[in-house]
Short mmCIF file of C-alpha atoms in Angstrom, two decimals:
data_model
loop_
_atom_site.label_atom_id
_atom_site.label_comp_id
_atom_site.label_asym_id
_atom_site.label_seq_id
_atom_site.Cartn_x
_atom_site.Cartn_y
_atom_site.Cartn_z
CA UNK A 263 27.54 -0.04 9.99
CA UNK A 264 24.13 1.32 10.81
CA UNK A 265 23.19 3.12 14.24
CA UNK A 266 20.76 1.63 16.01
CA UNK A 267 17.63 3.98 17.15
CA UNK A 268 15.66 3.13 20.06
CA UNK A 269 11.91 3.78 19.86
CA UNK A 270 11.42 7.36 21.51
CA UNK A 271 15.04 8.41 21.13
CA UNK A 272 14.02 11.47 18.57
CA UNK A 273 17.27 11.88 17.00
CA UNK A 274 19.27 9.92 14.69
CA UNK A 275 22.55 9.83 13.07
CA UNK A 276 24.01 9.00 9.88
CA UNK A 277 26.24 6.00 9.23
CA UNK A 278 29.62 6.60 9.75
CA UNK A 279 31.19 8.56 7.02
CA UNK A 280 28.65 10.29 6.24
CA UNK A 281 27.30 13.19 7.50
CA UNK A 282 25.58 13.95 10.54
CA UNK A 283 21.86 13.16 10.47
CA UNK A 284 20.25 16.09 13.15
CA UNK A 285 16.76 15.62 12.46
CA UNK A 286 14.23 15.66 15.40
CA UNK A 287 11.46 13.80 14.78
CA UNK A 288 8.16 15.50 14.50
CA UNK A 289 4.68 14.08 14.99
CA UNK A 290 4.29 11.27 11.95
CA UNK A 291 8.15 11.49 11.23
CA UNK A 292 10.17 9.79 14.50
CA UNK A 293 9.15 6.20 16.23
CA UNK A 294 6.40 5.93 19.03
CA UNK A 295 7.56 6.81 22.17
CA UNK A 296 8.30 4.59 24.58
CA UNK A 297 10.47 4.81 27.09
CA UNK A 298 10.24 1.19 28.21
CA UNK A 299 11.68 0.11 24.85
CA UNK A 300 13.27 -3.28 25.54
CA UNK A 301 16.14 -4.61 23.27
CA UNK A 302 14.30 -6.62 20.92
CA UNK A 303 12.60 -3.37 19.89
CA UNK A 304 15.63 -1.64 18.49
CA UNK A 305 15.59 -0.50 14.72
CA UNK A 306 18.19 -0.28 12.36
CA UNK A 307 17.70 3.30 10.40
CA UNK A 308 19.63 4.93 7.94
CA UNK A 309 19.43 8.44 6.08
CA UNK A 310 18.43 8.04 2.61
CA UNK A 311 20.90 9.57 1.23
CA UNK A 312 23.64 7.34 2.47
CA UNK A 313 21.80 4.50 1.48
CA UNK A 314 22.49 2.49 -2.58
CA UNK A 315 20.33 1.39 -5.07
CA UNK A 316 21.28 -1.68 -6.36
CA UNK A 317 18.36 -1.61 -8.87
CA UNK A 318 17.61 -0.12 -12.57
CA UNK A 319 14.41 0.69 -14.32
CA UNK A 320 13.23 -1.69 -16.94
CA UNK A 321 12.20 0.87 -20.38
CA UNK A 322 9.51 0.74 -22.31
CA UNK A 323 8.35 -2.63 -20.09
CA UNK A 324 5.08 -3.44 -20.44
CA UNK A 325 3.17 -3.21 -23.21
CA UNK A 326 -1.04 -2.21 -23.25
CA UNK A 327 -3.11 -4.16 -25.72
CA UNK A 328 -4.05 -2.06 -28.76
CA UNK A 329 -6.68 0.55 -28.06
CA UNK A 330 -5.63 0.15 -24.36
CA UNK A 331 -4.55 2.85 -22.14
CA UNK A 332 -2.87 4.07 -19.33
CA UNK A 333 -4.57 4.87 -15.69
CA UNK A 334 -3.05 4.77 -12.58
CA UNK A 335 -1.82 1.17 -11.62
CA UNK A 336 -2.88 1.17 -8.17
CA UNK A 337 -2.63 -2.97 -7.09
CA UNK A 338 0.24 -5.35 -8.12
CA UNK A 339 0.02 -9.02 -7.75
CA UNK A 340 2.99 -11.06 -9.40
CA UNK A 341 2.69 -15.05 -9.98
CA UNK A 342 6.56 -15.38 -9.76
CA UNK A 343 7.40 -16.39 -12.86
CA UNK A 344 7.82 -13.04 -14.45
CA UNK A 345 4.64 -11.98 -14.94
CA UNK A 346 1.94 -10.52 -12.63
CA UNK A 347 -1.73 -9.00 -11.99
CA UNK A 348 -2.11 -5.15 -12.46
CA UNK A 349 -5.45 -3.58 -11.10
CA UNK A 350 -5.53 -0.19 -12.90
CA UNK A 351 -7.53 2.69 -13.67
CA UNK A 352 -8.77 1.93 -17.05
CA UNK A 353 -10.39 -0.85 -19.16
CA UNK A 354 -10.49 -3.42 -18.40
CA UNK A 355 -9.64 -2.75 -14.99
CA UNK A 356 -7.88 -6.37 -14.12
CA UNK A 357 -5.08 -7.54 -16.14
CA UNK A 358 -2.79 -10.10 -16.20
CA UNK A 359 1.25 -9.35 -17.98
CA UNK A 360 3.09 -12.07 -18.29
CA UNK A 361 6.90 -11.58 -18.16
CA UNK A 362 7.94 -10.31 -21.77
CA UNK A 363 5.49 -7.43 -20.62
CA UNK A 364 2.61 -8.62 -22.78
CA UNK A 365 -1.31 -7.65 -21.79
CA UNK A 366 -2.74 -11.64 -22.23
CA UNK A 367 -6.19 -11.07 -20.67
CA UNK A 368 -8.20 -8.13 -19.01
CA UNK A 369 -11.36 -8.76 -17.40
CA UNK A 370 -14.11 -6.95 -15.15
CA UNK A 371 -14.67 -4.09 -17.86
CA UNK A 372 -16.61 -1.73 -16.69
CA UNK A 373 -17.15 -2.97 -13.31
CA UNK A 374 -15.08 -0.33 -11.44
CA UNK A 375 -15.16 3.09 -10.62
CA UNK A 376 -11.63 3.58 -8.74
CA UNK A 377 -9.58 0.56 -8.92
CA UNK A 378 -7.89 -0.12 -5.53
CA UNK A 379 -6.48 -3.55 -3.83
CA UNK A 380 -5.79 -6.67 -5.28
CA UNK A 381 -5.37 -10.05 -3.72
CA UNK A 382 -5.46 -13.61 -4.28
CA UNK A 383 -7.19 -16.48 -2.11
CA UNK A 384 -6.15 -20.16 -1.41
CA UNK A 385 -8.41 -20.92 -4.80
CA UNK A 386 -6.59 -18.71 -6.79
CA UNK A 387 -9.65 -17.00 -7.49
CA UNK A 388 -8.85 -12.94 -7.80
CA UNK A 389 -10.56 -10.06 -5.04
CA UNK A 390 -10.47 -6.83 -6.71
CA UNK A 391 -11.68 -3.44 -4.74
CA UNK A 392 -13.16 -0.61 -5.83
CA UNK A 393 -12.55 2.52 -3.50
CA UNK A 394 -15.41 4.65 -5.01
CA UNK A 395 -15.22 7.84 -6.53
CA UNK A 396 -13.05 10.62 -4.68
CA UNK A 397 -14.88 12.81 -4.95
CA UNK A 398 -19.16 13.19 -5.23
CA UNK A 399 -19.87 13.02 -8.96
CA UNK A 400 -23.01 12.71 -11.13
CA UNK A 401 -21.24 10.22 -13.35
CA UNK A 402 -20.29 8.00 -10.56
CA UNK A 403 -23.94 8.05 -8.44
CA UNK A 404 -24.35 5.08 -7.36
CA UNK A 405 -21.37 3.29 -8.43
CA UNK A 406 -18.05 2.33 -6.25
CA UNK A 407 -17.54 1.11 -2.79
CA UNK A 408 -17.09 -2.47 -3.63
CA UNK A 409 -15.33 -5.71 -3.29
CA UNK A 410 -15.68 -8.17 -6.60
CA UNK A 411 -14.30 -11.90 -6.67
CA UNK A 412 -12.94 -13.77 -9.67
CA UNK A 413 -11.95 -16.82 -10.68
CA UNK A 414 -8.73 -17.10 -12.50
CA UNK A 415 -10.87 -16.97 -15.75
CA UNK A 416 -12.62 -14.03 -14.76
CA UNK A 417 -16.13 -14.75 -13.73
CA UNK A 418 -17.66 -12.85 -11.79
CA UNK A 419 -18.25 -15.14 -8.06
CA UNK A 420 -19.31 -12.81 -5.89
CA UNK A 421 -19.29 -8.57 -5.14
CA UNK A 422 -19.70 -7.58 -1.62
CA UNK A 423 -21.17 -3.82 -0.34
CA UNK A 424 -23.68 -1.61 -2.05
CA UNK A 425 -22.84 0.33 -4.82
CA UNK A 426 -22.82 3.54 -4.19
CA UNK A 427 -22.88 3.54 -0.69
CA UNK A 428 -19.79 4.52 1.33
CA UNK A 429 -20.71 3.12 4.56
CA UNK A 430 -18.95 1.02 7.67
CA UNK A 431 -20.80 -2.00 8.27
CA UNK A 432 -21.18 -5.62 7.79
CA UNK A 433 -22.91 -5.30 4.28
CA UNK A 434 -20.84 -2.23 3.32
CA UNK A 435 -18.22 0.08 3.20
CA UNK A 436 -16.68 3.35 3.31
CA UNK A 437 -14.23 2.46 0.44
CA UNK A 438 -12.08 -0.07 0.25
CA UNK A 439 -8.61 0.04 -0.34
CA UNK A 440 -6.30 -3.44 -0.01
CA UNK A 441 -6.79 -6.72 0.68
CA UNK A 442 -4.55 -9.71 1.67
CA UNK A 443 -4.98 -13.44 2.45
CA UNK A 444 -4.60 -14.77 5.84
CA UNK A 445 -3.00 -18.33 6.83
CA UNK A 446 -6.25 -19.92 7.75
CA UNK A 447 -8.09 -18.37 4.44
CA UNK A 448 -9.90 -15.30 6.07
CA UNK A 449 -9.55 -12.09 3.80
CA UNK A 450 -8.78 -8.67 5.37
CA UNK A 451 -9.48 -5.54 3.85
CA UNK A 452 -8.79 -2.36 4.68
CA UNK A 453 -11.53 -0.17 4.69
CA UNK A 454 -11.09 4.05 4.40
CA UNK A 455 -9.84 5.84 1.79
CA UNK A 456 -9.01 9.59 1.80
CA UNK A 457 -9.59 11.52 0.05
CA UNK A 458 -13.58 10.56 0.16
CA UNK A 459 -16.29 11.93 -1.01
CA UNK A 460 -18.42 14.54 1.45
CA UNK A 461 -21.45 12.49 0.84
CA UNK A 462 -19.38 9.34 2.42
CA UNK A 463 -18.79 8.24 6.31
CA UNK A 464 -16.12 10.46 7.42
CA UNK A 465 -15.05 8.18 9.99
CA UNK A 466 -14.59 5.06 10.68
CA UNK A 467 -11.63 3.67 9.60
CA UNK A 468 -11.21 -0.12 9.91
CA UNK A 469 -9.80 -3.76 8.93
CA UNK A 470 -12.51 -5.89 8.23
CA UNK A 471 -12.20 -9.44 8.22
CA UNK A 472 -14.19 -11.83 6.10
CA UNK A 473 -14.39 -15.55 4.91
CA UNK A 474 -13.12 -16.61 1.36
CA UNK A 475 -17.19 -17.04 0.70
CA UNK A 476 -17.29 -13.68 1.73
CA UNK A 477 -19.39 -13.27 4.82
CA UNK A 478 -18.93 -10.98 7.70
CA UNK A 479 -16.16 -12.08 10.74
CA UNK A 480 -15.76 -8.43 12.30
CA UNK A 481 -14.43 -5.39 11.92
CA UNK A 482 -11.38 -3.92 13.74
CA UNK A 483 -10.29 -0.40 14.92
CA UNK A 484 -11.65 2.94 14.37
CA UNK A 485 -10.24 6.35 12.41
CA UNK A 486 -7.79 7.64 15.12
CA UNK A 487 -3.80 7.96 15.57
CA UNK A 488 -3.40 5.37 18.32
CA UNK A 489 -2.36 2.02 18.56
CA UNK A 490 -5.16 -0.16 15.90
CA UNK A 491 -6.33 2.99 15.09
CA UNK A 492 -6.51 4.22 11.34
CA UNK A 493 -6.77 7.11 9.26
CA UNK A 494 -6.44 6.04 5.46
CA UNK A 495 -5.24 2.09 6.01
CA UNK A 496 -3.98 1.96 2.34
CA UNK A 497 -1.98 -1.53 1.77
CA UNK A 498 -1.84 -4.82 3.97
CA UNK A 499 0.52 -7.58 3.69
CA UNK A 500 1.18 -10.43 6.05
CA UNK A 501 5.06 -11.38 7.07
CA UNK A 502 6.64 -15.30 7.78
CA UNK A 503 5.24 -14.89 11.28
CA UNK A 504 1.45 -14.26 10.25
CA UNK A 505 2.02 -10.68 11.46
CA UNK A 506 -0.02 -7.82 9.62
CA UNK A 507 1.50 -4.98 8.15
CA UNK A 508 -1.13 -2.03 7.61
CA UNK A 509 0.10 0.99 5.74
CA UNK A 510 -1.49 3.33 7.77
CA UNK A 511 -0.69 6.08 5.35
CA UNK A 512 -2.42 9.42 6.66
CA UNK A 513 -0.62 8.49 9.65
CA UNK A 514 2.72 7.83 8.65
CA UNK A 515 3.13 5.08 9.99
CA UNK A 516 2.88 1.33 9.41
CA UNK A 517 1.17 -0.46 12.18
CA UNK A 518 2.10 -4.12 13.03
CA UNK A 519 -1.03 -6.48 13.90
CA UNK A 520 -1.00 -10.15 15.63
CA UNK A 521 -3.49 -12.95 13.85
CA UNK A 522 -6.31 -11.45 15.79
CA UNK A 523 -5.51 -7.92 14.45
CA UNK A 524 -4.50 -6.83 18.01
CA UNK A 525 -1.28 -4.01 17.88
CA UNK A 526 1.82 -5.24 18.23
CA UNK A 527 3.82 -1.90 17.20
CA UNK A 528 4.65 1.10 14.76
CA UNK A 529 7.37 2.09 12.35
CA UNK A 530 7.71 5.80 11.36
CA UNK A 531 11.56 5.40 9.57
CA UNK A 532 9.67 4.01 6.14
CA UNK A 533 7.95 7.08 5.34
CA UNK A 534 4.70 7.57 4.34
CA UNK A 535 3.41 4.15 3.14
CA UNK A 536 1.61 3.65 0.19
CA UNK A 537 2.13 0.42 -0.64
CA UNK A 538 3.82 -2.71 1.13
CA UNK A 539 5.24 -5.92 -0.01
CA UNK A 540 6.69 -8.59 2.33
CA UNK A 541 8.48 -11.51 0.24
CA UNK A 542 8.84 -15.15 1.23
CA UNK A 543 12.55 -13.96 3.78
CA UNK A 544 10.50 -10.71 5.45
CA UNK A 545 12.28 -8.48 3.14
CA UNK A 546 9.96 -5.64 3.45
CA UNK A 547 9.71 -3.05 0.27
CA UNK A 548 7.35 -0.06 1.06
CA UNK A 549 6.26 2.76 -1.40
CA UNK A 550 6.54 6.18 -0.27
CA UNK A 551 4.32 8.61 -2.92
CA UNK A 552 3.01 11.30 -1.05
CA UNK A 553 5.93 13.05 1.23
CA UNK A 554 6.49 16.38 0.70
CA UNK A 555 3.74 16.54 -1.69
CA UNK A 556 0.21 18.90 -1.08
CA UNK A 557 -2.77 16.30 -0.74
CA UNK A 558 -6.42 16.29 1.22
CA UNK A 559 -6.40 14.67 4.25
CA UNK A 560 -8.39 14.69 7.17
CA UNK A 561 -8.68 17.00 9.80
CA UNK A 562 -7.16 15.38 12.71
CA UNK A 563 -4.27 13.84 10.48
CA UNK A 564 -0.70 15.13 11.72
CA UNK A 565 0.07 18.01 9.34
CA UNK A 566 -4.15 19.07 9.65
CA UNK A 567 -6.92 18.99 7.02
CA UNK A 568 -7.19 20.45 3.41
CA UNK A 569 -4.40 19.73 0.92
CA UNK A 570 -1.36 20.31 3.56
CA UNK A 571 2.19 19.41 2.70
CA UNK A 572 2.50 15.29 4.36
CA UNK A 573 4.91 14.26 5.54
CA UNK A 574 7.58 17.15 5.19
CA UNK A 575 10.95 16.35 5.09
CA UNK A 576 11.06 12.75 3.97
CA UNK A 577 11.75 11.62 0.30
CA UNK A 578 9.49 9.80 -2.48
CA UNK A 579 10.62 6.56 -3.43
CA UNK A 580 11.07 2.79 -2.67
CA UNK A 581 12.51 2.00 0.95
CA UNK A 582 13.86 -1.98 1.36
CA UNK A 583 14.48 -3.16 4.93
CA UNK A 584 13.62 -6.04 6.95
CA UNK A 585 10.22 -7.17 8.53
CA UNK A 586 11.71 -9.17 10.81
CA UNK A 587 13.55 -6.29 13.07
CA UNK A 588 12.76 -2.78 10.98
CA UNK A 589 16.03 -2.49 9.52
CA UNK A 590 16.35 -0.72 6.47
CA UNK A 591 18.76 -1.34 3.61
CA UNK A 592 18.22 0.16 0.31
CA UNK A 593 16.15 3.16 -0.98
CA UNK A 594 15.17 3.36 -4.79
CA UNK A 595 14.71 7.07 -5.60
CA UNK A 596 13.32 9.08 -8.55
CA UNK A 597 9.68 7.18 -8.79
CA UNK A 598 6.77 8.08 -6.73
CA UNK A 599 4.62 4.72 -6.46
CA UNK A 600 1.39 4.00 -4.97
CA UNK A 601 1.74 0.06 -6.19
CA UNK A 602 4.19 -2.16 -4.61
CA UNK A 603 4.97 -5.60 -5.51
CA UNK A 604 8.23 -8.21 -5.45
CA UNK A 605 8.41 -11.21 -6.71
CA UNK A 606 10.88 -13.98 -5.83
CA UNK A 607 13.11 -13.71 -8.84
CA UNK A 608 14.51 -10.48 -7.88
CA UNK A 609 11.99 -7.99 -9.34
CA UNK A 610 10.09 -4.88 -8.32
CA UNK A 611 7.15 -3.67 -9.63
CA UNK A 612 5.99 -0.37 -8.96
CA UNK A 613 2.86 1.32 -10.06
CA UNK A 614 2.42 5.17 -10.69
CA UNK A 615 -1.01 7.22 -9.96
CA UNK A 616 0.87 10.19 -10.86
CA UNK A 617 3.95 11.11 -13.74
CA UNK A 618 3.00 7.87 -16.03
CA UNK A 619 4.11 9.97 -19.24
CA UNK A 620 7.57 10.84 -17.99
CA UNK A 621 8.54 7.49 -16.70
CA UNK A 622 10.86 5.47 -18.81
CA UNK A 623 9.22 2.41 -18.57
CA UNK A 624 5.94 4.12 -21.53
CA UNK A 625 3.32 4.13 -18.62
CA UNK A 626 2.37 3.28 -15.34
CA UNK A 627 3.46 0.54 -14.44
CA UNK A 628 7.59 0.18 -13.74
CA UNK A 629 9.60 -3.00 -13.31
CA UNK A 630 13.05 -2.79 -11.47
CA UNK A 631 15.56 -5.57 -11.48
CA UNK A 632 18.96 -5.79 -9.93
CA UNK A 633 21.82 -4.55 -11.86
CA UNK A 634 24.14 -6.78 -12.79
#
């Protein structure tokens, strides 16, 4: 049986058995406070290390196209039938692997500087982002800081902001990082990246909200830590209830939006959120790569600027819970993925930005099935 911990209650304890849990949560490591916490905003949390994994690595699964290979795969997308989308950091940049793991078709070559967020509209027609370089770069001048549609064959439709400019406004961006489909059509993307480069807005941080034809609705939220407020938004996904889940990552936190993108609340207990997948129950996988680990952030993020240790004291890996009430019910250790994906058969896909030539699975991308 799980304890239950009420938001602003900074202490939690392991399940029973197991061994006491004493941690006091920090800034960016307990729930929000709030002292008025009613029932229905209890969570279910659990210590990692009392939790199972009741999945296994798939090795040596996929398999690049000759002369392909490997870059970070950033943005899953699977078709649930085995197979999937994988927007990574190499050529071509958008491919689709069906489910024996075999590259059938790649498109956009040479259209993106820094793959990041993937996303499919009612039309089945593919949005692809492109973050922008890191970093300022000769190389990458005027390149980056994009959003490209394509149809399922992989024309080009439509590319929205200007290349090379890392920007908030209705025409452009600072770098965008995820994208997801909402009920009536509308596409949201999250819009901040860090690290950025110096030459780049350093604030900022937003949702912006477009049509599928791609013009301008309006943007939402600033950078910040408080309630719709964003430093890094790094992965969206939308639950049964039309809810919005914004991996709020440099905050450590996932925020929880209504249909107009107003706050609704916060969870802390998933780590720090790379990625986010909500399946067709609200069973809620989140990808934790960065805790513990020394990486730039901004200034005003909770452990400070420069490449600080985030998120200190929580563990790498995949946490599995419930979007419905915040429970949490597996954790998948020993990967540290950026790309997060599920797919109604059962799988997981993971993608790696970091440790692609130790992973069993030959590369980036990992698939994880239940054992049997």
């Amino acid at each position: 049986m799980m304890p239950n911990l009420q938001t602003g209650i900074r202490t939690a304890v392991a399940t029973t058995g197991a061994a006491m849990l004493a941690a006091t949560y920090a800034t960016g490591q307990g729930p929000r406070d709030n002292p008025d916490a009613t029932p229905a905003q209890l969570l279910s949390i659990r210590d990692t290390t009392t939790m199972t994994n009741p999945y296994r690595m798939v090795e040596n699964w996929p398999t690049l196209r000759p002369g392909q290979t490997w870059g970070a795969a950033i943005s899953l997308l699977p078709d649930n039938t085995g197979g999937l989308w994988m927007l990574f950091r190499s050529e071509p940049p958008l491919n689709y692997i069906d489910a024996s793991g075999q590259v059938t078709k790649g498109i956009g070559e040479g259209m993106i500087v820094t793959s990041h967020g993937l996303c499919m509209d009612h039309d089945g027609n593919l949005w692809a982002g492109d973050s922008g370089p890191f970093r300022d770069s000769p190389e990458t001048r005027g390149r980056g800081f994009q959003m490209h549609k394509f149809s399922p064959d992989g024309e080009l439709l439509l590319s929205l902001g200007k290349a090379g400019v890392s920007r908030a406004g209705e025409d452009t961006f600072i770098g965008p990082t995820a994208c997801a489909v909402a009920a009536n059509g509308d596409i949201i993307i999250a819009d901040g990246h860090w690290p950025r480069p110096a030459s780049g807005q350093q604030d900022g941080d937003r949702l912006v909200r477009i049509t599928s034809d791609g013009e301008f609705i309006e943007a939402v939220g600033r950078q910040g830590t408080g309630p719709g407020e964003f430093m890094g938004p790094h992965a969206l996904a939308f639950d049964s209830q039309g809810r919005l889940f914004v991996a709020d990552r440099s905050n450590n936190r996932i925020q929880i939006l209504d249909e107009n993108l107003e706050f609704i609340d916060e969870w802390r207990h998933f780590g720090r959120p790379s990625g986010i997948t909500i399946l067709e129950d609200d069973t809620l996988l989140v990808s934790d790569s960065e805790s513990g680990w020394n990486v730039p952030g901004p200034d005003a993020a909770p452990e400070g600027g420069g490449r600080a240790a985030r998120n200190p004291g929580w563990q790498n890996g995949i946490r599995i819970g419930s979007a419905r009430d915040g429970s949490l019910r597996y954790f998948v250790p020993g990967t540290v993925p950026e790309g997060m994906a599920g797919d109604e058969l059962g799988n997981i896909f993971a993608g790696l930005t970091a440790f692609c030539d130790e992973s069993p699975s030959g590369g980036c991308l990992q698939k994880w099935v239940p054992r049997r």
